[in-house]
């Protein structure tokens, strides 16, 4: 029986973030999310969500998901077919930014449909098994005292690695933040830092050289994400591994970065890389280029995808959607535990959704 897309619904919410997410570029006090429900002709409903950082673009992203969803109603519900159809419709616009996110969200919901219809967890549908996926605790706060408190809470979950955001002030402040994190989690934990694209290339080289004695797991996005040549200069000048990828819009941008030798690691954001379909295209390329793959946000679906990624490294545990999920990602002994239930693991807490509706 051929099944088709019956409807695509998108709902905007402002979910709570406690504590708020801080970066060198500003603070995100609530999580602007688009909740997506795709129903197919046989009555199966799949779910996915998108996180867009600022409420200013929440109406636009919600509308885009709705309009693109309407365009595929009545067509095959096969995720690859829908993704190809939507990309073809937007070819003259070169689908990036919000357009890629909208396509990715619909794609994720359709893969959830496939897994539910098959009665399998997404990871099993993709050929993997629901084993725990090693994760790192990703901190939301940046002030040293706040870092100590948050890191001690994360340490109770058994993580062996942590990431903290730096770059809001000078080198001395970066060292203070890293020292606060080490004090909280102990000398044996692996630490990474994220500059969130804030440094010019010469300053990034100087700053990373100065932090060499910290023995960091990686330094993430030290300069502009679209500056592959600049990141290649940084990588060639420092010994600390460079982490890139959360800002890649699809596998083409990933490939350009890999060709430029811009980083040592790859980090996939499932909403930017192209949903489940885009991730599955990108992962073998990263593996062939010898790049360990970690994830950015989306711990539920990213855990399933990392479980079938040949060069999987670490899952980022920073759950921005927990406030509207019935069963948020669960961490045991520093690993995210995959539920052995049909679907991708995304189910709405409808009472919370009503409460936080934007």
Coordinates of C-alpha atoms in Angstrom, one line a residue:
X1 CA 0.0 0.0 0.0
X2 CA 1.3 3.4 -1.0
X3 CA 1.0 5.9 1.8
X4 CA 1.0 9.7 1.4
X5 CA 1.2 12.9 3.5
X6 CA -2.2 13.8 4.8
X7 CA -1.3 16.9 6.9
X8 CA 1.6 18.9 8.3
X9 CA 0.9 21.0 11.4
X10 CA 3.3 23.5 13.1
X11 CA 2.9 25.0 16.5
X12 CA 5.1 27.7 18.0
X13 CA 6.0 27.6 21.7
X14 CA 8.4 29.4 24.1
X15 CA 9.6 26.6 26.3
X16 CA 11.3 27.4 29.6
X17 CA 15.1 27.3 29.8
X18 CA 16.4 27.0 33.4
X19 CA 19.1 28.1 33.5
X20 CA 19.0 30.3 30.4
X21 CA 21.5 29.6 27.6
X22 CA 24.3 32.1 27.5
X23 CA 26.8 32.7 24.7
X24 CA 29.4 35.3 23.9
X25 CA 26.8 36.7 21.5
X26 CA 24.0 37.1 24.1
X27 CA 21.6 35.2 26.3
X28 CA 18.7 32.9 25.2
X29 CA 16.2 33.1 28.1
X30 CA 13.5 30.8 26.6
X31 CA 13.6 28.2 23.9
X32 CA 11.6 29.3 20.8
X33 CA 10.5 26.0 19.3
X34 CA 8.3 24.9 16.3
X35 CA 6.6 21.7 17.1
X36 CA 5.8 19.7 14.0
X37 CA 3.2 16.9 13.6
X38 CA 3.0 15.0 10.3
X39 CA 0.0 12.7 9.7
X40 CA 0.0 10.2 6.9
X41 CA -2.8 8.6 4.9
X42 CA -2.8 5.5 7.2
X43 CA -3.3 7.6 10.3
X44 CA 0.3 7.4 11.6
X45 CA 1.5 10.7 13.2
X46 CA 5.2 11.6 13.5
X47 CA 6.7 14.4 15.6
X48 CA 9.8 16.7 15.5
X49 CA 10.8 20.1 16.7
X50 CA 13.0 23.0 15.6
X51 CA 14.9 25.4 17.8
X52 CA 15.4 28.9 16.4
X53 CA 17.3 30.8 19.1
X54 CA 15.2 33.9 19.0
X55 CA 11.4 34.5 19.2
X56 CA 11.8 37.1 16.4
X57 CA 12.0 34.4 13.7
X58 CA 9.5 31.9 15.4
X59 CA 6.5 33.2 13.4
X60 CA 8.4 33.0 10.1
X61 CA 9.7 29.5 10.7
X62 CA 6.3 28.3 11.8
X63 CA 4.8 29.7 8.6
X64 CA 7.5 28.2 6.5
X65 CA 7.0 24.7 7.9
X66 CA 3.2 25.1 7.3
X67 CA 3.6 26.3 3.7
X68 CA 6.2 23.7 2.8
X69 CA 4.1 21.0 4.5
X70 CA 1.0 22.0 2.5
X71 CA 3.1 21.7 -0.7
X72 CA 3.7 18.0 -0.1
X73 CA 0.2 17.0 1.1
X74 CA -1.0 14.1 -1.1
X75 CA 2.5 13.1 -2.2
X76 CA 4.5 10.1 -1.0
X77 CA 5.5 10.2 2.6
X78 CA 8.9 8.7 1.9
X79 CA 11.4 11.0 3.6
X80 CA 13.9 11.1 0.9
X81 CA 11.3 11.8 -1.8
X82 CA 9.8 14.6 0.3
X83 CA 13.2 16.1 1.0
X84 CA 14.2 16.0 -2.7
X85 CA 10.8 17.5 -3.7
X86 CA 11.1 20.4 -1.3
X87 CA 14.7 21.2 -2.2
X88 CA 13.8 21.1 -5.9
X89 CA 11.0 23.6 -5.3
X90 CA 13.4 26.0 -3.5
X91 CA 16.4 25.4 -5.9
X92 CA 16.4 29.0 -7.2
X93 CA 16.6 30.3 -3.6
X94 CA 19.4 27.9 -2.6
X95 CA 17.6 26.4 0.4
X96 CA 19.7 27.4 3.5
X97 CA 18.8 29.1 6.8
X98 CA 15.2 28.8 7.8
X99 CA 14.3 26.9 4.6
X100 CA 16.7 24.1 5.4
X101 CA 15.5 24.0 9.0
X102 CA 11.9 23.7 7.8
X103 CA 12.7 20.9 5.4
X104 CA 14.8 19.2 8.1
X105 CA 11.9 19.4 10.6
X106 CA 9.5 17.8 8.2
X107 CA 12.1 15.1 7.3
X108 CA 12.6 14.2 11.0
X109 CA 8.9 13.9 11.5
X110 CA 8.6 11.6 8.5
X111 CA 11.3 9.3 9.7
X112 CA 9.4 9.2 13.0
X113 CA 6.4 8.1 11.0
X114 CA 8.4 5.3 9.4
X115 CA 9.7 4.0 12.7
X116 CA 6.3 4.1 14.3
X117 CA 4.7 2.3 11.4
X118 CA 7.3 -0.4 11.5
X119 CA 6.9 -0.7 15.3
X120 CA 10.6 0.0 15.8
X121 CA 12.8 2.6 17.5
X122 CA 14.4 4.9 15.0
X123 CA 17.8 3.5 15.8
X124 CA 16.7 -0.1 14.9
X125 CA 15.0 1.1 11.7
X126 CA 18.3 2.6 10.7
X127 CA 20.1 -0.7 11.4
X128 CA 21.5 0.1 14.8
X129 CA 20.7 -1.1 18.4
X130 CA 19.5 1.0 21.3
X131 CA 22.7 1.0 23.2
X132 CA 23.7 4.0 25.5
X133 CA 25.4 6.8 23.6
X134 CA 28.4 8.5 25.3
X135 CA 27.6 12.2 25.9
X136 CA 29.2 15.3 27.4
X137 CA 27.7 17.8 29.7
X138 CA 27.2 21.1 27.8
X139 CA 27.0 24.1 30.2
X140 CA 24.5 26.9 29.7
X141 CA 26.1 29.4 32.0
X142 CA 29.4 31.4 31.5
X143 CA 30.1 33.2 34.8
X144 CA 32.7 31.3 36.9
X145 CA 30.4 31.0 40.0
X146 CA 27.5 29.9 37.9
X147 CA 29.7 27.4 36.0
X148 CA 30.7 25.8 39.3
X149 CA 27.1 25.3 40.4
X150 CA 25.9 24.0 37.0
X151 CA 28.9 21.7 36.5
X152 CA 28.4 20.0 39.9
X153 CA 24.8 19.3 38.9
X154 CA 25.8 17.8 35.6
X155 CA 28.6 15.8 37.3
X156 CA 25.9 13.9 39.2
X157 CA 24.9 12.4 35.8
X158 CA 28.3 10.8 35.4
X159 CA 29.7 12.7 32.5
X160 CA 33.4 12.2 31.7
X161 CA 33.5 15.3 29.4
X162 CA 32.1 18.8 29.5
X163 CA 31.9 21.9 27.4
X164 CA 31.7 25.5 28.5
X165 CA 31.2 28.7 26.4
X166 CA 34.0 31.3 26.6
X167 CA 35.0 34.5 24.7
X168 CA 32.7 37.0 26.5
X169 CA 35.7 38.9 27.8
X170 CA 39.5 38.4 27.5
X171 CA 41.9 35.6 28.0
X172 CA 42.1 36.0 31.8
X173 CA 38.3 35.5 32.0
X174 CA 38.5 32.4 29.7
X175 CA 41.1 30.9 32.1
X176 CA 38.9 31.7 35.1
X177 CA 35.9 30.0 33.6
X178 CA 38.0 26.9 32.6
X179 CA 39.4 26.8 36.2
X180 CA 36.0 27.0 37.7
X181 CA 34.8 24.0 35.5
X182 CA 37.9 21.9 36.5
X183 CA 37.3 22.7 40.1
X184 CA 33.8 21.5 39.9
X185 CA 34.3 18.3 37.8
X186 CA 37.8 17.2 38.9
X187 CA 41.1 16.8 37.1
X188 CA 40.3 13.7 35.1
X189 CA 37.4 15.1 33.1
X190 CA 37.9 16.1 29.5
X191 CA 37.1 19.7 28.8
X192 CA 36.1 21.6 25.6
X193 CA 35.4 25.3 25.0
X194 CA 33.2 27.1 22.5
X195 CA 33.9 30.6 21.3
X196 CA 30.7 30.8 19.3
X197 CA 32.4 32.5 16.3
X198 CA 33.5 35.6 18.3
X199 CA 37.3 35.9 17.5
X200 CA 39.2 37.3 14.6
X201 CA 41.6 34.8 13.2
X202 CA 44.8 36.3 14.7
X203 CA 43.2 36.6 18.1
X204 CA 41.9 33.1 17.9
X205 CA 45.4 31.8 17.2
X206 CA 46.8 33.8 20.1
X207 CA 44.1 32.8 22.5
X208 CA 44.3 29.1 21.6
X209 CA 48.1 29.1 21.9
X210 CA 47.7 30.7 25.4
X211 CA 45.2 27.9 26.4
X212 CA 47.4 25.1 25.1
X213 CA 48.4 24.0 28.7
X214 CA 44.7 23.4 29.5
X215 CA 44.9 20.2 27.3
X216 CA 41.4 20.9 25.9
X217 CA 39.4 18.2 24.1
X218 CA 38.6 20.8 21.4
X219 CA 38.1 24.4 20.7
X220 CA 34.8 25.0 18.9
X221 CA 34.1 27.6 16.2
X222 CA 36.7 30.2 17.3
X223 CA 36.0 32.4 14.3
X224 CA 33.1 33.0 11.8
X225 CA 31.5 29.7 10.9
X226 CA 31.5 30.5 7.2
X227 CA 35.3 31.3 7.2
X228 CA 36.7 27.9 6.2
X229 CA 40.0 29.5 5.1
X230 CA 40.3 31.3 8.5
X231 CA 39.6 28.1 10.4
X232 CA 42.2 26.3 8.3
X233 CA 44.8 29.0 9.2
X234 CA 43.9 28.6 12.9
X235 CA 44.1 24.8 12.7
X236 CA 47.5 24.9 11.0
X237 CA 48.9 27.3 13.7
X238 CA 47.7 25.5 16.9
X239 CA 48.0 22.1 18.5
X240 CA 44.5 22.0 20.1
X241 CA 41.9 20.2 17.9
X242 CA 39.3 22.5 16.2
X243 CA 35.6 21.5 16.3
X244 CA 33.4 22.7 13.4
X245 CA 30.1 21.8 11.9
X246 CA 27.0 22.9 13.9
X247 CA 26.6 25.8 11.5
X248 CA 27.0 23.7 8.2
X249 CA 23.9 24.1 6.0
X250 CA 23.9 20.6 4.5
X251 CA 26.5 18.2 3.3
X252 CA 27.8 20.6 0.6
X253 CA 29.0 23.1 3.2
X254 CA 30.5 20.3 5.2
X255 CA 32.3 19.0 2.2
X256 CA 33.7 22.5 1.5
X257 CA 35.0 22.7 5.1
X258 CA 36.6 19.3 4.9
X259 CA 38.3 20.1 1.6
X260 CA 39.7 23.2 3.2
X261 CA 41.1 21.2 6.2
X262 CA 39.3 23.7 8.4
X263 CA 38.8 21.5 11.4
X264 CA 39.7 18.3 13.2
X265 CA 36.2 17.3 14.3
X266 CA 32.8 17.4 12.8
X267 CA 29.6 18.4 14.7
X268 CA 26.2 17.7 13.1
X269 CA 23.2 19.8 13.9
X270 CA 20.3 17.6 12.6
X271 CA 18.2 20.6 11.7
X272 CA 21.0 22.2 9.7
X273 CA 22.7 19.3 8.1
X274 CA 19.4 18.3 6.5
X275 CA 17.4 16.2 9.0
X276 CA 17.8 12.5 9.2
X277 CA 18.2 12.2 5.5
X278 CA 21.0 14.8 5.4
X279 CA 22.8 13.3 8.4
X280 CA 22.8 9.9 6.7
X281 CA 24.4 11.4 3.6
X282 CA 26.9 13.4 5.5
X283 CA 28.1 10.8 8.0
X284 CA 30.0 8.5 5.5
X285 CA 31.8 11.6 4.1
X286 CA 33.0 12.7 7.5
X287 CA 34.1 9.1 8.2
X288 CA 36.0 8.9 5.0
X289 CA 37.8 12.1 5.9
X290 CA 38.8 10.8 9.3
X291 CA 36.6 13.3 11.3
X292 CA 35.0 12.1 14.6
X293 CA 31.4 13.2 14.6
X294 CA 29.6 14.7 17.5
X295 CA 26.1 16.2 17.8
X296 CA 24.7 19.6 18.5
X297 CA 21.4 19.9 20.5
X298 CA 18.5 17.5 19.7
X299 CA 19.7 14.7 22.1
X300 CA 16.7 12.4 21.4
X301 CA 17.1 12.0 17.7
X302 CA 20.8 12.6 17.7
X303 CA 21.4 9.6 19.9
X304 CA 19.8 7.4 17.4
X305 CA 21.8 8.9 14.5
X306 CA 25.1 8.7 16.4
X307 CA 24.4 5.1 17.1
X308 CA 24.6 4.4 13.3
X309 CA 27.4 6.9 12.5
X310 CA 30.7 5.1 11.8
X311 CA 32.9 7.8 13.3
X312 CA 30.6 8.7 16.2
X313 CA 32.4 10.5 19.1
X314 CA 30.2 12.4 21.6
X315 CA 26.6 13.5 22.0
X316 CA 26.0 17.0 23.3
X317 CA 23.6 16.9 26.3
X318 CA 21.9 20.2 26.2
X319 CA 18.1 19.6 26.0
X320 CA 16.3 22.8 25.0
X321 CA 13.0 21.1 24.4
X322 CA 12.7 19.1 27.7
X323 CA 10.0 21.5 28.9
X324 CA 7.5 20.3 26.3
X325 CA 8.5 16.7 26.0
X326 CA 6.7 13.8 27.7
X327 CA 9.9 11.9 28.1
X328 CA 13.1 14.0 27.7
X329 CA 16.4 12.4 27.0
X330 CA 17.6 10.3 29.9
X331 CA 21.2 10.2 31.0
X332 CA 22.7 7.2 32.9
X333 CA 26.4 7.1 33.8
X334 CA 27.3 9.9 31.3
X335 CA 25.5 8.3 28.4
X336 CA 22.1 9.0 26.8
X337 CA 19.9 6.0 27.0
X338 CA 17.8 5.2 23.9
X339 CA 14.3 4.1 24.6
X340 CA 13.4 0.7 23.0
X341 CA 10.0 2.0 21.8
X342 CA 8.7 2.8 18.3
X343 CA 9.7 6.2 16.9
X344 CA 12.4 8.8 17.4
X345 CA 11.7 9.4 21.1
X346 CA 9.8 12.7 20.6
X347 CA 6.3 12.9 22.3
X348 CA 4.6 16.0 23.4
X349 CA 3.5 16.9 26.9
X350 CA 0.3 18.5 25.6
X351 CA -0.4 20.3 28.9
X352 CA 3.0 22.0 28.8
X353 CA 2.5 22.8 25.1
X354 CA -0.7 24.6 25.8
X355 CA 1.0 26.4 28.7
X356 CA 3.9 27.7 26.6
X357 CA 2.1 28.3 23.3
X358 CA 3.5 31.4 21.6

